[in-house]
Coordinates of C-alpha atoms in Angstrom, one line a residue:
M1 CA 38.9 176.7 204.2
V2 CA 38.5 173.4 206.1
T3 CA 35.4 172.9 208.3
P4 CA 35.8 169.8 210.4
C5 CA 33.2 168.6 212.9
V6 CA 34.3 167.5 216.3
T7 CA 32.7 166.6 219.6
D8 CA 33.3 168.7 222.7
D9 CA 36.4 166.7 223.5
A10 CA 38.9 169.4 224.6
S11 CA 42.0 167.4 223.7
K12 CA 40.8 167.0 220.1
V13 CA 39.8 170.6 219.7
G14 CA 43.1 171.7 221.2
L15 CA 45.1 169.5 218.8
L16 CA 43.2 170.9 215.7
K17 CA 43.6 174.5 216.9
S18 CA 47.4 174.0 217.3
L19 CA 47.9 173.0 213.7
P20 CA 49.7 175.5 211.4
H21 CA 47.4 178.2 210.0
A22 CA 44.5 176.9 212.0
D23 CA 43.5 180.5 212.9
T24 CA 42.8 181.4 209.3
K25 CA 42.1 178.1 207.5
L26 CA 40.1 176.1 210.1
L27 CA 36.5 176.6 211.2
L28 CA 35.4 174.1 213.8
F29 CA 31.8 172.9 214.2
Q30 CA 30.5 170.8 217.1
A31 CA 28.5 167.8 215.9
D32 CA 27.6 164.3 217.2
I33 CA 27.6 161.3 214.8
Y34 CA 24.5 160.1 216.6
D35 CA 22.8 163.4 215.7
P36 CA 23.8 163.8 212.0
Q37 CA 21.5 166.8 211.4
E38 CA 24.2 168.8 213.4
F39 CA 26.5 168.4 210.4
E40 CA 24.4 170.5 208.0
P41 CA 25.8 173.9 209.0
A42 CA 29.4 172.6 208.4
I43 CA 28.4 171.1 205.0
E44 CA 26.8 174.3 203.7
G45 CA 29.0 176.0 201.0
C46 CA 31.4 173.1 200.8
E47 CA 32.5 171.4 197.6
F48 CA 33.8 168.2 199.0
V49 CA 32.8 166.3 202.2
F50 CA 34.9 163.7 203.9
H51 CA 32.8 161.3 206.1
V52 CA 35.4 159.7 208.4
A53 CA 33.4 159.0 211.6
T54 CA 31.2 156.1 212.5
P55 CA 29.1 155.3 215.6
M56 CA 31.1 153.1 218.0
Q57 CA 29.7 153.2 221.5
H58 CA 26.0 152.7 221.6
N59 CA 23.6 153.4 224.4
N60 CA 20.0 152.3 223.8
L61 CA 18.7 154.5 226.6
S62 CA 20.1 157.8 225.1
S63 CA 19.9 157.0 221.4
Q64 CA 17.0 157.1 218.9
Y65 CA 18.6 154.2 217.1
K66 CA 18.4 150.5 218.2
D67 CA 22.1 149.8 217.4
T68 CA 25.3 151.2 215.8
A69 CA 24.3 149.7 212.4
E70 CA 21.0 151.6 212.3
A71 CA 22.8 154.8 213.5
A72 CA 25.5 154.4 210.9
V73 CA 23.1 154.0 208.0
A74 CA 20.9 156.8 209.2
G75 CA 23.9 159.0 209.6
V76 CA 25.3 158.5 206.0
R77 CA 21.8 159.0 204.5
I78 CA 21.3 162.3 206.4
I79 CA 24.7 163.6 205.6
A80 CA 24.3 162.6 201.9
D81 CA 20.9 164.3 201.8
S82 CA 22.5 167.4 203.4
C83 CA 25.2 167.4 200.6
I84 CA 22.5 167.3 198.0
R85 CA 20.5 170.1 199.6
S86 CA 23.6 172.3 199.9
Q87 CA 23.7 172.5 196.0
T88 CA 27.4 173.1 196.4
V89 CA 28.8 169.7 197.4
K90 CA 30.2 167.9 194.3
R91 CA 31.5 164.8 196.0
L92 CA 31.1 162.8 199.2
I93 CA 34.1 160.7 200.2
Y94 CA 33.3 158.0 202.7
T95 CA 36.0 156.3 204.8
A96 CA 35.0 152.6 204.7
S97 CA 36.6 149.5 206.2
V98 CA 38.2 146.6 204.3
L99 CA 36.3 144.4 206.9
A100 CA 33.2 145.1 204.7
A101 CA 35.0 143.7 201.6
S102 CA 35.6 140.1 202.6
P103 CA 36.2 137.6 199.8
R104 CA 34.4 135.0 201.9
T105 CA 31.9 132.9 200.0
E106 CA 28.2 133.6 200.8
D107 CA 28.0 130.5 203.1
G108 CA 31.3 131.5 204.8
A109 CA 32.8 128.1 204.1
G110 CA 35.7 129.4 202.1
F111 CA 37.2 132.2 200.1
K112 CA 36.8 133.5 196.6
P113 CA 40.0 133.3 194.5
Y114 CA 40.3 137.1 194.6
L115 CA 39.6 140.2 196.7
D116 CA 38.5 143.3 195.0
E117 CA 35.9 146.1 195.1
S118 CA 33.2 143.6 194.1
C119 CA 33.6 141.7 197.4
W120 CA 31.1 142.3 200.2
T121 CA 31.3 140.6 203.6
P122 CA 28.4 138.1 204.2
L123 CA 26.6 139.3 207.3
D124 CA 25.0 136.0 208.4
V125 CA 28.4 134.3 209.0
S126 CA 29.8 134.0 212.5
F127 CA 33.5 134.0 213.3
P128 CA 35.0 132.3 216.4
H129 CA 37.2 135.3 217.2
G130 CA 34.5 137.8 216.7
T131 CA 32.9 139.8 219.6
D132 CA 29.7 141.6 219.8
F133 CA 31.6 144.8 219.2
T134 CA 33.6 143.6 216.2
M135 CA 30.6 141.9 214.6
G136 CA 28.6 145.0 215.2
Y137 CA 31.3 147.1 213.5
I138 CA 31.3 144.9 210.4
V139 CA 27.5 145.1 210.1
S140 CA 27.4 148.9 210.5
K141 CA 30.3 149.6 208.1
T142 CA 29.0 147.2 205.5
L143 CA 25.4 148.5 205.6
A144 CA 26.5 152.1 205.8
E145 CA 28.8 151.8 202.8
N146 CA 26.1 150.1 200.7
A147 CA 23.7 152.9 201.7
V148 CA 26.0 155.7 200.8
L149 CA 27.1 154.2 197.5
S150 CA 23.4 154.1 196.4
Y151 CA 23.5 157.9 196.1
N152 CA 25.5 157.5 192.9
V153 CA 22.2 156.6 191.2
I154 CA 19.8 158.5 193.4
D155 CA 18.3 161.6 191.8
G156 CA 20.3 160.9 188.6
G157 CA 23.6 160.7 190.5
K158 CA 23.8 164.4 191.1
L159 CA 26.1 163.7 194.1
E160 CA 29.3 161.8 193.4
V161 CA 30.1 159.3 196.1
V162 CA 33.4 157.6 196.6
T163 CA 34.1 155.0 199.3
L164 CA 37.5 153.9 200.4
P165 CA 37.6 150.6 202.3
C166 CA 40.8 150.9 204.2
G167 CA 43.0 148.2 205.6
L168 CA 44.3 148.1 209.1
V169 CA 45.9 151.6 209.6
G170 CA 49.4 152.0 211.0
G171 CA 52.0 154.7 211.2
E172 CA 52.8 157.8 213.2
T173 CA 50.2 159.9 214.9
L174 CA 49.7 163.4 216.2
L175 CA 47.3 162.1 218.9
P176 CA 48.4 162.1 222.6
I177 CA 47.2 158.5 222.8
L178 CA 48.0 155.3 220.8
P179 CA 45.3 154.9 218.1
P180 CA 43.5 151.6 218.5
T181 CA 44.4 150.3 215.0
V182 CA 48.1 150.9 215.7
G183 CA 47.7 149.0 218.9
V184 CA 46.4 146.1 216.9
V185 CA 49.2 146.3 214.4
L186 CA 51.8 146.2 217.3
S187 CA 49.9 143.7 219.5
Q188 CA 52.3 140.8 218.7
L189 CA 55.2 142.9 220.0
T190 CA 53.3 144.3 223.0
G191 CA 51.6 141.1 224.0
D192 CA 48.2 142.7 223.9
S193 CA 45.8 139.8 223.8
N194 CA 42.8 141.9 222.9
G195 CA 44.7 143.5 220.0
Y196 CA 46.0 140.1 218.9
N197 CA 42.4 138.7 218.9
S198 CA 41.5 141.5 216.6
L199 CA 44.3 140.5 214.2
K200 CA 43.0 136.9 214.3
F201 CA 39.4 138.2 213.7
M202 CA 40.6 140.2 210.7
Q203 CA 42.3 137.2 209.1
E204 CA 39.3 135.1 209.8
V205 CA 37.1 137.5 207.9
I206 CA 39.4 138.5 205.0
G207 CA 41.9 135.7 204.8
S208 CA 44.8 138.0 205.6
V209 CA 45.5 141.3 207.3
P210 CA 45.5 144.1 204.7
L211 CA 47.7 147.0 206.0
V212 CA 47.9 150.6 205.0
H213 CA 50.0 153.6 206.3
I214 CA 48.0 156.6 207.6
E215 CA 49.9 158.8 205.1
D216 CA 48.6 156.7 202.3
V217 CA 45.1 156.9 203.6
C218 CA 45.4 160.7 203.6
R219 CA 46.8 160.7 200.1
A220 CA 44.0 158.5 198.9
H221 CA 41.4 160.8 200.3
I222 CA 43.1 163.8 198.7
F223 CA 43.4 162.0 195.4
C224 CA 39.7 161.3 195.4
M225 CA 39.0 165.0 196.0
E226 CA 41.3 166.2 193.3
Q227 CA 39.9 164.2 190.4
P228 CA 37.6 166.1 187.9
S229 CA 35.0 163.4 188.3
M230 CA 35.1 160.2 190.4
R231 CA 32.6 157.9 192.0
G232 CA 32.6 154.3 193.2
R233 CA 34.4 152.0 195.5
F234 CA 38.2 151.8 195.8
C235 CA 40.0 149.6 198.3
C236 CA 43.0 151.1 200.1
A237 CA 45.8 148.8 201.3
V238 CA 49.5 148.3 200.5
A239 CA 50.1 144.7 201.6
S240 CA 48.1 141.7 202.9
P241 CA 50.3 139.6 205.1
S242 CA 49.2 136.8 207.3
I243 CA 49.6 137.0 211.1
K244 CA 52.6 134.6 210.8
E245 CA 54.2 136.8 208.2
I246 CA 53.7 140.0 210.3
A247 CA 55.4 138.2 213.2
A248 CA 58.3 137.1 210.9
C249 CA 58.7 140.7 209.7
F250 CA 58.9 142.0 213.2
Q251 CA 61.5 139.4 214.2
E252 CA 63.6 140.0 211.1
N253 CA 63.7 143.8 211.4
Y254 CA 63.5 144.2 215.2
P255 CA 65.3 141.1 216.6
E256 CA 65.8 142.9 219.9
Y257 CA 62.1 142.5 220.5
K258 CA 60.9 138.9 221.2
I259 CA 57.4 137.7 220.2
A260 CA 55.9 135.1 222.5
K261 CA 55.0 131.9 220.7
E262 CA 51.3 132.3 221.4
F263 CA 51.4 135.7 219.5
A264 CA 53.3 134.4 216.5
E265 CA 51.4 131.3 215.5
G266 CA 48.5 133.0 213.7
L267 CA 45.7 131.0 212.0
E268 CA 45.6 128.3 209.5
G269 CA 43.9 128.8 206.2
G270 CA 43.1 132.1 204.5
I271 CA 44.2 133.5 201.2
K272 CA 47.0 135.7 199.9
C273 CA 45.3 138.8 198.5
D274 CA 46.6 140.3 195.2
L275 CA 46.6 144.0 195.8
L276 CA 47.9 145.0 192.3
S277 CA 44.4 145.9 191.1
W278 CA 43.8 148.0 194.2

């Protein structure tokens, strides 16, 4: 039995209910990531919990938290505590972001010669292509991932915690709208300046643009569930091209679509990530 938590968005609820065998294998709970206590009924009796949501749109007037970072950290702690209280949950699997795993040096002046699970994004570095939203996202995902990983040692590590810092996600979708990350992947083709700025921001932070297909993300989560015992941090990406290399790939494979010069130039600098250890 799968017990997902959703908001009262009718389109999302309808999509889930339309999936095969949903009438017998799906039990929906309504919950709000800004009120993580609402997740406890869904967690009760479960063996594995996937934490895939994160606070995105913050309203100081209606939230008990000062910003998305505080909400995200409080959320993972409350959900992890609920997992422990359930006495049935064996493992909490947290969907993290590779933007929290930058190989930038602590002063932000350069990059380390590698990118692996030991890398953490320095939070006191500013990036020219960053916005309040994207910088807030990095802070919230970095602090929340650190917080949830701490449960591997809390109370003797009774709860196994796995985090999966995922690259920029592309691929097909069941959604009736274009997922934001797919829009970013395609921004050079579509001429979407906001999406392209996100690509540049990602390369600024990481040195490249780690990419991953949505099916691989799903397989990674299932893999983490199926192991007899597993805990720790595992980056999830299949390639790490630069912006220029992404544009070249599009132009080579889809020559009928022309990329404007301003969307193909990319950024100078960065590093070529070795993903073999991932």
